[in-house]
Amino acid sequence: MDKQNAQTDAPHPGTNFPAAYHPQYPPAAFQGPPGHPGYPGFGYPQPQGAYPGTQAGYPGPQADYSVSPPGYSGAGAVGFPVQHQPVYNQQGGPAGVPWMPAPPPPSGCPPGLEYLSQIDQILVHQQVELLEVLTGFETNNKYEIKNSLGQRIYFAVEDTDFCTRNCCGSNRPFTIRILDLMGREVMTLQRPLRCTSCCCPCCLQEIEIQAPPGVPVGYVVQNWHPCLPKLTAQNEGKEDVLKIVGPCLVCSCCADIDFEIKSLDEENTVGKISKQWTGFVREAFTDADNFGIQFPLDLDVKMKAVMLGACFLIDFMFFERSGQQEQRAGVW
């Protein structure tokens, strides 16, 4: 009898809990992956009535288990909502960066642009390419696009062949694909090959913004000016909406460089695109740049996407370096 009582009061097999402790977790909390003996549909019996405890042969939770599953950011303090979505590791994107929760899409918003409807600032961080630093060969640029809280909104990847990148340098035509947290392409930016000299007022720089891919929502075109970098943001009908005006000299040490977003008459400033100073080492040895974009909160989401496209065009026009090519100091 004593031996039988000892077996009855023994701890559950495979656990470190006291003898009288019975786990209160439902079986669903301990389901293994498909094919595991404890996965539904593979012989795991459903409990009848009250849950009798952990099934024999299937270990319960370890008392000293403290490692969260990969990608789980924690639920925070009791009584408070989860602050971030689970982390999704996208191809080419660093792990551990939280994604911005998807807001409800406003009426008439192209799919994937709903993230832009509730923000008035975008941060664009270009990733440092080690292969490019070591060899000098130009690689496809990659960018993280975040909100002001540091939550990732999109991930952008350049799609250009090796010969085009290394023969045309910063003047190259390119396609940039912008992906959301599920890896879906929500925007496409296309820049054709154009002239780069202010002496030639024709065939100036431009970029087309598509959202979703194949559906143009706006354009950014360069305006001829002998001294100042000037761009015009247009809607899908190629009607002028906003002006972008840069400084005469687009080079500075230890300071940001601002391209102001203005009304069509250039009397009112409604935002800016800033090339942010990233430090001596990064500025000297890499062409990985950081940008900040500010615009009115109530600006149309399509025009916010156009401002994002303008940021990439400005980066390639003035701040992208390839091999021994120097950064441009202005429209010349």
Short mmCIF file of N, CA and C in Angstrom, two decimals, residues 106-276:
data_model
loop_
_atom_site.label_atom_id
_atom_site.label_comp_id
_atom_site.label_asym_id
_atom_site.label_seq_id
_atom_site.Cartn_x
_atom_site.Cartn_y
_atom_site.Cartn_z
N PRO A 106 -7.95 53.54 -44.85
CA PRO A 106 -8.98 54.55 -45.15
C PRO A 106 -9.62 54.28 -46.51
N SER A 107 -10.72 54.94 -46.76
CA SER A 107 -11.44 54.74 -48.00
C SER A 107 -10.61 55.23 -49.19
N GLY A 108 -10.56 54.41 -50.22
CA GLY A 108 -9.83 54.77 -51.43
C GLY A 108 -8.33 54.64 -51.33
N CYS A 109 -7.83 54.05 -50.27
CA CYS A 109 -6.39 53.91 -50.08
C CYS A 109 -5.88 52.69 -50.83
N PRO A 110 -4.83 52.82 -51.66
CA PRO A 110 -4.26 51.65 -52.31
C PRO A 110 -3.77 50.64 -51.28
N PRO A 111 -3.91 49.35 -51.54
CA PRO A 111 -3.49 48.34 -50.56
C PRO A 111 -2.01 48.47 -50.22
N GLY A 112 -1.73 48.47 -48.93
CA GLY A 112 -0.36 48.58 -48.45
C GLY A 112 0.03 49.98 -48.03
N LEU A 113 -0.72 50.99 -48.45
CA LEU A 113 -0.39 52.38 -48.09
C LEU A 113 -1.11 52.86 -46.84
N GLU A 114 -1.89 51.96 -46.21
CA GLU A 114 -2.62 52.38 -45.00
C GLU A 114 -1.66 52.75 -43.87
N TYR A 115 -0.44 52.21 -43.89
CA TYR A 115 0.55 52.56 -42.87
C TYR A 115 0.87 54.06 -42.91
N LEU A 116 0.81 54.65 -44.09
CA LEU A 116 1.16 56.07 -44.24
C LEU A 116 0.05 57.00 -43.79
N SER A 117 -1.15 56.48 -43.60
CA SER A 117 -2.29 57.34 -43.29
C SER A 117 -2.23 57.94 -41.90
N GLN A 118 -1.48 57.33 -40.98
CA GLN A 118 -1.47 57.78 -39.59
C GLN A 118 -0.11 58.31 -39.14
N ILE A 119 0.77 58.63 -40.06
CA ILE A 119 2.09 59.14 -39.69
C ILE A 119 2.37 60.44 -40.43
N ASP A 120 3.22 61.27 -39.84
CA ASP A 120 3.65 62.52 -40.47
C ASP A 120 5.16 62.59 -40.60
N GLN A 121 5.82 61.46 -40.35
CA GLN A 121 7.27 61.42 -40.46
C GLN A 121 7.71 60.02 -40.84
N ILE A 122 8.69 59.94 -41.73
CA ILE A 122 9.25 58.66 -42.18
C ILE A 122 10.77 58.73 -42.03
N LEU A 123 11.36 57.66 -41.54
CA LEU A 123 12.81 57.54 -41.46
C LEU A 123 13.26 56.48 -42.46
N VAL A 124 14.23 56.83 -43.29
CA VAL A 124 14.76 55.91 -44.30
C VAL A 124 16.22 55.66 -43.97
N HIS A 125 16.56 54.42 -43.61
CA HIS A 125 17.91 54.05 -43.21
C HIS A 125 18.49 53.06 -44.21
N GLN A 126 19.52 53.47 -44.92
CA GLN A 126 20.18 52.57 -45.86
C GLN A 126 21.12 51.65 -45.12
N GLN A 127 21.12 50.38 -45.47
CA GLN A 127 21.98 49.40 -44.82
C GLN A 127 23.39 49.45 -45.40
N VAL A 128 24.36 49.26 -44.54
CA VAL A 128 25.76 49.20 -44.97
C VAL A 128 26.03 47.83 -45.59
N GLU A 129 26.55 47.83 -46.81
CA GLU A 129 26.88 46.59 -47.51
C GLU A 129 28.37 46.32 -47.34
N LEU A 130 28.72 45.29 -46.58
CA LEU A 130 30.12 44.99 -46.29
C LEU A 130 30.89 44.65 -47.56
N LEU A 131 30.26 43.89 -48.47
CA LEU A 131 30.93 43.51 -49.72
C LEU A 131 31.28 44.75 -50.53
N GLU A 132 30.40 45.72 -50.54
CA GLU A 132 30.65 46.96 -51.28
C GLU A 132 31.80 47.74 -50.66
N VAL A 133 31.86 47.77 -49.33
CA VAL A 133 32.93 48.49 -48.64
C VAL A 133 34.28 47.84 -48.92
N LEU A 134 34.33 46.52 -48.93
CA LEU A 134 35.60 45.81 -49.07
C LEU A 134 36.09 45.76 -50.52
N THR A 135 35.19 45.61 -51.46
CA THR A 135 35.60 45.41 -52.86
C THR A 135 35.45 46.65 -53.72
N GLY A 136 34.59 47.57 -53.34
CA GLY A 136 34.36 48.75 -54.17
C GLY A 136 33.33 48.53 -55.25
N PHE A 137 32.86 47.28 -55.43
CA PHE A 137 31.82 47.02 -56.42
C PHE A 137 30.46 47.41 -55.85
N GLU A 138 29.69 48.09 -56.68
CA GLU A 138 28.38 48.56 -56.25
C GLU A 138 27.42 47.38 -56.14
N THR A 139 26.72 47.29 -55.02
CA THR A 139 25.70 46.25 -54.82
C THR A 139 24.33 46.89 -54.77
N ASN A 140 23.30 46.06 -54.84
CA ASN A 140 21.94 46.58 -54.74
C ASN A 140 21.71 47.19 -53.37
N ASN A 141 21.19 48.41 -53.37
CA ASN A 141 20.92 49.09 -52.11
C ASN A 141 19.72 48.48 -51.39
N LYS A 142 19.78 48.49 -50.06
CA LYS A 142 18.67 48.02 -49.23
C LYS A 142 18.39 49.08 -48.17
N TYR A 143 17.11 49.28 -47.89
CA TYR A 143 16.70 50.33 -46.97
C TYR A 143 15.65 49.81 -45.99
N GLU A 144 15.73 50.29 -44.76
CA GLU A 144 14.65 50.12 -43.79
C GLU A 144 13.86 51.41 -43.74
N ILE A 145 12.55 51.30 -43.78
CA ILE A 145 11.67 52.47 -43.73
C ILE A 145 10.88 52.36 -42.43
N LYS A 146 11.04 53.35 -41.54
CA LYS A 146 10.47 53.28 -40.20
C LYS A 146 9.63 54.52 -39.91
N ASN A 147 8.81 54.40 -38.86
CA ASN A 147 8.09 55.57 -38.37
C ASN A 147 8.93 56.26 -37.30
N SER A 148 8.39 57.30 -36.69
CA SER A 148 9.17 58.08 -35.72
C SER A 148 9.45 57.31 -34.44
N LEU A 149 8.73 56.21 -34.20
CA LEU A 149 8.96 55.38 -33.01
C LEU A 149 10.00 54.29 -33.26
N GLY A 150 10.53 54.24 -34.47
CA GLY A 150 11.52 53.22 -34.79
C GLY A 150 10.91 51.91 -35.24
N GLN A 151 9.59 51.84 -35.39
CA GLN A 151 8.94 50.62 -35.89
C GLN A 151 9.05 50.57 -37.40
N ARG A 152 9.40 49.42 -37.92
CA ARG A 152 9.57 49.28 -39.36
C ARG A 152 8.22 49.30 -40.06
N ILE A 153 8.14 50.08 -41.13
CA ILE A 153 6.92 50.15 -41.95
C ILE A 153 7.09 49.30 -43.20
N TYR A 154 8.22 49.51 -43.89
CA TYR A 154 8.49 48.78 -45.12
C TYR A 154 9.97 48.40 -45.15
N PHE A 155 10.28 47.56 -46.12
CA PHE A 155 11.68 47.23 -46.43
C PHE A 155 11.84 47.40 -47.93
N ALA A 156 12.83 48.20 -48.35
CA ALA A 156 13.03 48.52 -49.77
C ALA A 156 14.30 47.87 -50.29
N VAL A 157 14.21 47.32 -51.50
CA VAL A 157 15.34 46.63 -52.12
C VAL A 157 15.46 47.10 -53.56
N GLU A 158 16.68 47.50 -53.94
CA GLU A 158 16.94 47.86 -55.33
C GLU A 158 17.06 46.60 -56.17
N ASP A 159 16.53 46.67 -57.38
CA ASP A 159 16.58 45.53 -58.31
C ASP A 159 17.23 46.00 -59.60
N THR A 160 18.58 45.92 -59.64
CA THR A 160 19.34 46.37 -60.79
C THR A 160 20.46 45.36 -61.06
N ASP A 161 20.78 45.14 -62.34
CA ASP A 161 21.81 44.15 -62.66
C ASP A 161 23.21 44.71 -62.41
N PHE A 162 24.18 43.81 -62.35
CA PHE A 162 25.56 44.15 -61.96
C PHE A 162 26.17 45.17 -62.92
N CYS A 163 26.02 44.97 -64.22
CA CYS A 163 26.63 45.87 -65.20
C CYS A 163 26.06 47.27 -65.11
N THR A 164 24.76 47.39 -64.95
CA THR A 164 24.13 48.70 -64.85
C THR A 164 24.62 49.45 -63.62
N ARG A 165 24.71 48.73 -62.49
CA ARG A 165 25.15 49.39 -61.25
C ARG A 165 26.58 49.90 -61.35
N ASN A 166 27.46 49.10 -61.92
CA ASN A 166 28.88 49.44 -61.88
C ASN A 166 29.35 50.22 -63.10
N CYS A 167 28.57 50.27 -64.15
CA CYS A 167 28.93 51.07 -65.32
C CYS A 167 28.29 52.46 -65.28
N CYS A 168 27.06 52.53 -64.82
CA CYS A 168 26.35 53.82 -64.78
C CYS A 168 26.47 54.52 -63.44
N GLY A 169 26.88 53.79 -62.40
CA GLY A 169 27.06 54.42 -61.10
C GLY A 169 25.77 55.00 -60.54
N SER A 170 25.88 56.19 -59.97
CA SER A 170 24.70 56.82 -59.35
C SER A 170 23.71 57.33 -60.39
N ASN A 171 24.11 57.41 -61.66
CA ASN A 171 23.21 57.87 -62.71
C ASN A 171 22.36 56.74 -63.27
N ARG A 172 22.51 55.55 -62.73
CA ARG A 172 21.87 54.38 -63.30
C ARG A 172 20.35 54.43 -63.20
N PRO A 173 19.68 53.86 -64.17
CA PRO A 173 18.24 53.62 -64.00
C PRO A 173 18.06 52.50 -62.98
N PHE A 174 16.97 52.53 -62.26
CA PHE A 174 16.78 51.49 -61.25
C PHE A 174 15.30 51.22 -61.04
N THR A 175 15.06 50.08 -60.42
CA THR A 175 13.74 49.73 -59.90
C THR A 175 13.91 49.39 -58.43
N ILE A 176 13.17 50.05 -57.58
CA ILE A 176 13.18 49.77 -56.14
C ILE A 176 11.84 49.18 -55.76
N ARG A 177 11.89 48.02 -55.13
CA ARG A 177 10.67 47.33 -54.71
C ARG A 177 10.51 47.50 -53.20
N ILE A 178 9.35 47.95 -52.80
CA ILE A 178 9.06 48.23 -51.39
C ILE A 178 8.09 47.17 -50.89
N LEU A 179 8.52 46.46 -49.83
CA LEU A 179 7.77 45.31 -49.31
C LEU A 179 7.20 45.63 -47.94
N ASP A 180 6.05 45.02 -47.63
CA ASP A 180 5.46 45.19 -46.31
C ASP A 180 5.92 44.05 -45.40
N LEU A 181 5.32 43.95 -44.20
CA LEU A 181 5.78 42.97 -43.23
C LEU A 181 5.54 41.54 -43.65
N MET A 182 4.63 41.31 -44.59
CA MET A 182 4.37 39.96 -45.09
C MET A 182 5.20 39.64 -46.32
N GLY A 183 6.09 40.54 -46.73
CA GLY A 183 6.91 40.32 -47.90
C GLY A 183 6.20 40.62 -49.21
N ARG A 184 5.04 41.26 -49.16
CA ARG A 184 4.31 41.60 -50.38
C ARG A 184 4.82 42.93 -50.92
N GLU A 185 4.96 43.02 -52.22
CA GLU A 185 5.40 44.25 -52.87
C GLU A 185 4.22 45.21 -52.95
N VAL A 186 4.29 46.30 -52.21
CA VAL A 186 3.18 47.25 -52.15
C VAL A 186 3.46 48.50 -52.98
N MET A 187 4.74 48.77 -53.26
CA MET A 187 5.12 49.92 -54.08
C MET A 187 6.29 49.55 -54.98
N THR A 188 6.33 50.18 -56.13
CA THR A 188 7.45 50.03 -57.05
C THR A 188 7.88 51.42 -57.50
N LEU A 189 9.18 51.69 -57.42
CA LEU A 189 9.74 52.97 -57.86
C LEU A 189 10.61 52.71 -59.07
N GLN A 190 10.37 53.43 -60.15
CA GLN A 190 11.13 53.23 -61.39
C GLN A 190 11.74 54.54 -61.84
N ARG A 191 13.06 54.51 -62.00
CA ARG A 191 13.80 55.69 -62.48
C ARG A 191 14.42 55.35 -63.83
N PRO A 192 14.07 56.07 -64.90
CA PRO A 192 14.69 55.83 -66.20
C PRO A 192 16.06 56.51 -66.28
N LEU A 193 16.82 56.17 -67.31
CA LEU A 193 18.12 56.80 -67.54
C LEU A 193 17.89 58.20 -68.10
N ARG A 194 18.48 59.19 -67.42
CA ARG A 194 18.28 60.59 -67.80
C ARG A 194 19.59 61.35 -67.72
N CYS A 195 19.57 62.58 -68.27
CA CYS A 195 20.73 63.45 -68.25
C CYS A 195 20.95 63.98 -66.84
N THR A 196 22.23 64.26 -66.49
CA THR A 196 22.56 64.73 -65.15
C THR A 196 23.14 66.13 -65.13
N SER A 197 23.26 66.78 -66.27
CA SER A 197 23.88 68.11 -66.31
C SER A 197 22.81 69.18 -66.37
N CYS A 198 23.03 70.26 -65.57
CA CYS A 198 22.06 71.35 -65.58
C CYS A 198 22.18 72.19 -66.84
N CYS A 199 23.24 71.95 -67.64
CA CYS A 199 23.39 72.69 -68.89
C CYS A 199 22.38 72.22 -69.92
N CYS A 200 21.83 71.06 -69.73
CA CYS A 200 20.88 70.49 -70.68
C CYS A 200 19.49 70.50 -70.04
N PRO A 201 18.60 71.39 -70.47
CA PRO A 201 17.28 71.50 -69.82
C PRO A 201 16.29 70.43 -70.23
N CYS A 202 16.70 69.50 -71.06
CA CYS A 202 15.80 68.42 -71.47
C CYS A 202 16.29 67.11 -70.87
N CYS A 203 15.41 66.13 -70.85
CA CYS A 203 15.74 64.79 -70.34
C CYS A 203 16.29 64.84 -68.92
N LEU A 204 15.66 65.64 -68.07
CA LEU A 204 16.09 65.74 -66.68
C LEU A 204 15.57 64.56 -65.87
N GLN A 205 16.01 64.48 -64.63
CA GLN A 205 15.71 63.32 -63.78
C GLN A 205 14.22 63.22 -63.46
N GLU A 206 13.76 61.99 -63.31
CA GLU A 206 12.38 61.75 -62.88
C GLU A 206 12.27 60.36 -62.29
N ILE A 207 11.22 60.14 -61.54
CA ILE A 207 10.94 58.82 -60.96
C ILE A 207 9.43 58.63 -60.93
N GLU A 208 9.01 57.40 -61.20
CA GLU A 208 7.59 57.05 -61.19
C GLU A 208 7.30 56.18 -59.97
N ILE A 209 6.22 56.50 -59.27
CA ILE A 209 5.82 55.76 -58.07
C ILE A 209 4.55 54.98 -58.40
N GLN A 210 4.60 53.68 -58.18
CA GLN A 210 3.46 52.81 -58.45
C GLN A 210 2.99 52.15 -57.16
N ALA A 211 1.69 52.15 -56.92
CA ALA A 211 1.12 51.50 -55.74
C ALA A 211 -0.34 51.15 -56.03
N PRO A 212 -0.63 49.85 -56.15
CA PRO A 212 0.28 48.70 -56.17
C PRO A 212 1.11 48.68 -57.44
N PRO A 213 2.08 47.76 -57.55
CA PRO A 213 2.93 47.72 -58.74
C PRO A 213 2.12 47.68 -60.03
N GLY A 214 2.51 48.55 -60.96
CA GLY A 214 1.82 48.63 -62.24
C GLY A 214 0.77 49.72 -62.30
N VAL A 215 0.45 50.34 -61.15
CA VAL A 215 -0.56 51.40 -61.09
C VAL A 215 0.11 52.69 -60.62
N PRO A 216 0.40 53.63 -61.51
CA PRO A 216 1.06 54.87 -61.10
C PRO A 216 0.17 55.70 -60.18
N VAL A 217 0.77 56.21 -59.11
CA VAL A 217 0.06 57.12 -58.21
C VAL A 217 0.70 58.49 -58.17
N GLY A 218 1.87 58.65 -58.81
CA GLY A 218 2.51 59.95 -58.84
C GLY A 218 3.89 59.89 -59.47
N TYR A 219 4.44 61.09 -59.66
CA TYR A 219 5.75 61.23 -60.28
C TYR A 219 6.52 62.34 -59.56
N VAL A 220 7.84 62.27 -59.66
CA VAL A 220 8.71 63.36 -59.22
C VAL A 220 9.63 63.68 -60.38
N VAL A 221 9.60 64.95 -60.84
CA VAL A 221 10.39 65.36 -62.00
C VAL A 221 11.29 66.51 -61.59
N GLN A 222 12.48 66.54 -62.17
CA GLN A 222 13.42 67.62 -61.91
C GLN A 222 13.08 68.83 -62.76
N ASN A 223 13.16 70.01 -62.15
CA ASN A 223 12.97 71.27 -62.86
C ASN A 223 14.33 71.91 -63.13
N TRP A 224 14.50 72.44 -64.32
CA TRP A 224 15.78 73.04 -64.66
C TRP A 224 15.99 74.32 -63.88
N HIS A 225 17.16 74.45 -63.27
CA HIS A 225 17.56 75.67 -62.56
C HIS A 225 19.08 75.70 -62.55
N PRO A 226 19.68 76.86 -62.81
CA PRO A 226 21.15 76.92 -62.90
C PRO A 226 21.88 76.73 -61.58
N CYS A 227 21.20 76.95 -60.46
CA CYS A 227 21.89 76.91 -59.16
C CYS A 227 21.26 75.98 -58.14
N LEU A 228 19.94 75.94 -58.09
CA LEU A 228 19.25 75.21 -57.02
C LEU A 228 18.70 73.88 -57.51
N PRO A 229 18.78 72.84 -56.69
CA PRO A 229 18.06 71.59 -57.00
C PRO A 229 16.56 71.81 -56.79
N LYS A 230 15.80 71.63 -57.84
CA LYS A 230 14.36 71.82 -57.76
C LYS A 230 13.65 70.62 -58.38
N LEU A 231 12.63 70.13 -57.65
CA LEU A 231 11.83 69.01 -58.11
C LEU A 231 10.36 69.36 -57.96
N THR A 232 9.53 68.70 -58.74
CA THR A 232 8.08 68.88 -58.64
C THR A 232 7.43 67.52 -58.41
N ALA A 233 6.57 67.45 -57.40
CA ALA A 233 5.80 66.24 -57.12
C ALA A 233 4.47 66.34 -57.85
N GLN A 234 4.14 65.31 -58.61
CA GLN A 234 2.92 65.29 -59.41
C GLN A 234 2.04 64.12 -59.00
N ASN A 235 0.74 64.26 -59.25
CA ASN A 235 -0.20 63.17 -58.98
C ASN A 235 -0.21 62.21 -60.15
N GLU A 236 -1.13 61.24 -60.12
CA GLU A 236 -1.17 60.21 -61.16
C GLU A 236 -1.51 60.78 -62.53
N GLY A 237 -2.15 61.95 -62.58
CA GLY A 237 -2.47 62.61 -63.85
C GLY A 237 -1.39 63.56 -64.31
N LYS A 238 -0.22 63.52 -63.66
CA LYS A 238 0.92 64.40 -63.95
C LYS A 238 0.57 65.87 -63.76
N GLU A 239 -0.29 66.14 -62.79
CA GLU A 239 -0.60 67.51 -62.39
C GLU A 239 0.27 67.90 -61.21
N ASP A 240 0.86 69.09 -61.25
CA ASP A 240 1.75 69.54 -60.20
C ASP A 240 0.99 69.70 -58.88
N VAL A 241 1.60 69.20 -57.79
CA VAL A 241 0.98 69.28 -56.47
C VAL A 241 1.87 70.02 -55.48
N LEU A 242 3.15 69.65 -55.42
CA LEU A 242 4.08 70.26 -54.47
C LEU A 242 5.42 70.48 -55.15
N LYS A 243 6.19 71.41 -54.57
CA LYS A 243 7.55 71.68 -55.02
C LYS A 243 8.54 71.22 -53.96
N ILE A 244 9.72 70.80 -54.40
CA ILE A 244 10.81 70.43 -53.49
C ILE A 244 12.04 71.24 -53.89
N VAL A 245 12.58 72.01 -52.94
CA VAL A 245 13.69 72.91 -53.23
C VAL A 245 14.83 72.61 -52.28
N GLY A 246 16.02 72.36 -52.84
CA GLY A 246 17.19 72.06 -52.04
C GLY A 246 18.13 73.25 -51.94
N PRO A 247 19.18 73.12 -51.15
CA PRO A 247 20.16 74.21 -51.01
C PRO A 247 21.08 74.29 -52.23
N CYS A 248 21.75 75.42 -52.36
CA CYS A 248 22.67 75.60 -53.49
C CYS A 248 23.82 74.61 -53.41
N LEU A 249 24.33 74.36 -52.21
CA LEU A 249 25.40 73.39 -51.99
C LEU A 249 24.83 72.25 -51.15
N VAL A 250 24.78 71.06 -51.71
CA VAL A 250 24.22 69.91 -50.99
C VAL A 250 25.32 69.11 -50.32
N CYS A 251 26.22 69.78 -49.68
CA CYS A 251 27.26 69.12 -48.91
C CYS A 251 27.44 69.90 -47.61
N SER A 252 27.64 69.18 -46.55
CA SER A 252 27.79 69.81 -45.25
C SER A 252 28.50 68.86 -44.31
N CYS A 253 29.18 69.40 -43.34
CA CYS A 253 29.89 68.59 -42.36
C CYS A 253 29.24 68.76 -41.00
N CYS A 254 28.90 67.64 -40.39
CA CYS A 254 28.32 67.62 -39.04
C CYS A 254 26.95 68.29 -38.98
N ALA A 255 26.23 68.30 -40.08
CA ALA A 255 24.90 68.92 -40.07
C ALA A 255 24.02 68.23 -41.10
N ASP A 256 22.71 68.33 -40.89
CA ASP A 256 21.76 67.78 -41.85
C ASP A 256 21.62 68.69 -43.06
N ILE A 257 21.19 68.11 -44.17
CA ILE A 257 20.94 68.87 -45.40
C ILE A 257 19.45 68.76 -45.71
N ASP A 258 18.77 69.89 -45.76
CA ASP A 258 17.32 69.91 -45.89
C ASP A 258 16.88 70.28 -47.30
N PHE A 259 15.96 69.48 -47.84
CA PHE A 259 15.24 69.80 -49.06
C PHE A 259 13.81 70.13 -48.64
N GLU A 260 13.41 71.37 -48.79
CA GLU A 260 12.11 71.82 -48.29
C GLU A 260 10.99 71.46 -49.25
N ILE A 261 9.89 70.98 -48.67
CA ILE A 261 8.68 70.69 -49.44
C ILE A 261 7.79 71.92 -49.36
N LYS A 262 7.48 72.51 -50.50
CA LYS A 262 6.77 73.79 -50.54
C LYS A 262 5.49 73.69 -51.36
N SER A 263 4.66 74.69 -51.19
CA SER A 263 3.48 74.83 -52.04
C SER A 263 3.92 75.17 -53.46
N LEU A 264 2.98 75.15 -54.40
CA LEU A 264 3.34 75.38 -55.80
C LEU A 264 3.92 76.76 -56.03
N ASP A 265 3.46 77.74 -55.27
CA ASP A 265 4.01 79.09 -55.42
C ASP A 265 5.29 79.29 -54.63
N GLU A 266 5.73 78.24 -53.91
CA GLU A 266 6.96 78.25 -53.11
C GLU A 266 6.93 79.29 -51.99
N GLU A 267 5.74 79.69 -51.59
CA GLU A 267 5.61 80.67 -50.50
C GLU A 267 5.53 79.99 -49.14
N ASN A 268 4.93 78.81 -49.08
CA ASN A 268 4.72 78.11 -47.81
C ASN A 268 5.49 76.80 -47.80
N THR A 269 6.16 76.53 -46.68
CA THR A 269 6.87 75.27 -46.48
C THR A 269 5.99 74.32 -45.68
N VAL A 270 5.71 73.14 -46.21
CA VAL A 270 4.80 72.20 -45.57
C VAL A 270 5.52 70.97 -45.03
N GLY A 271 6.80 70.83 -45.32
CA GLY A 271 7.56 69.67 -44.85
C GLY A 271 8.98 69.75 -45.36
N LYS A 272 9.72 68.67 -45.19
CA LYS A 272 11.09 68.64 -45.67
C LYS A 272 11.58 67.20 -45.78
N ILE A 273 12.58 67.04 -46.64
CA ILE A 273 13.32 65.78 -46.77
C ILE A 273 14.75 66.08 -46.34
N SER A 274 15.20 65.46 -45.26
CA SER A 274 16.50 65.77 -44.68
C SER A 274 17.47 64.61 -44.84
N LYS A 275 18.64 64.91 -45.38
CA LYS A 275 19.72 63.94 -45.37
C LYS A 275 20.45 64.12 -44.04
N GLN A 276 20.41 63.11 -43.21
CA GLN A 276 20.92 63.22 -41.84
C GLN A 276 22.40 62.88 -41.77
#
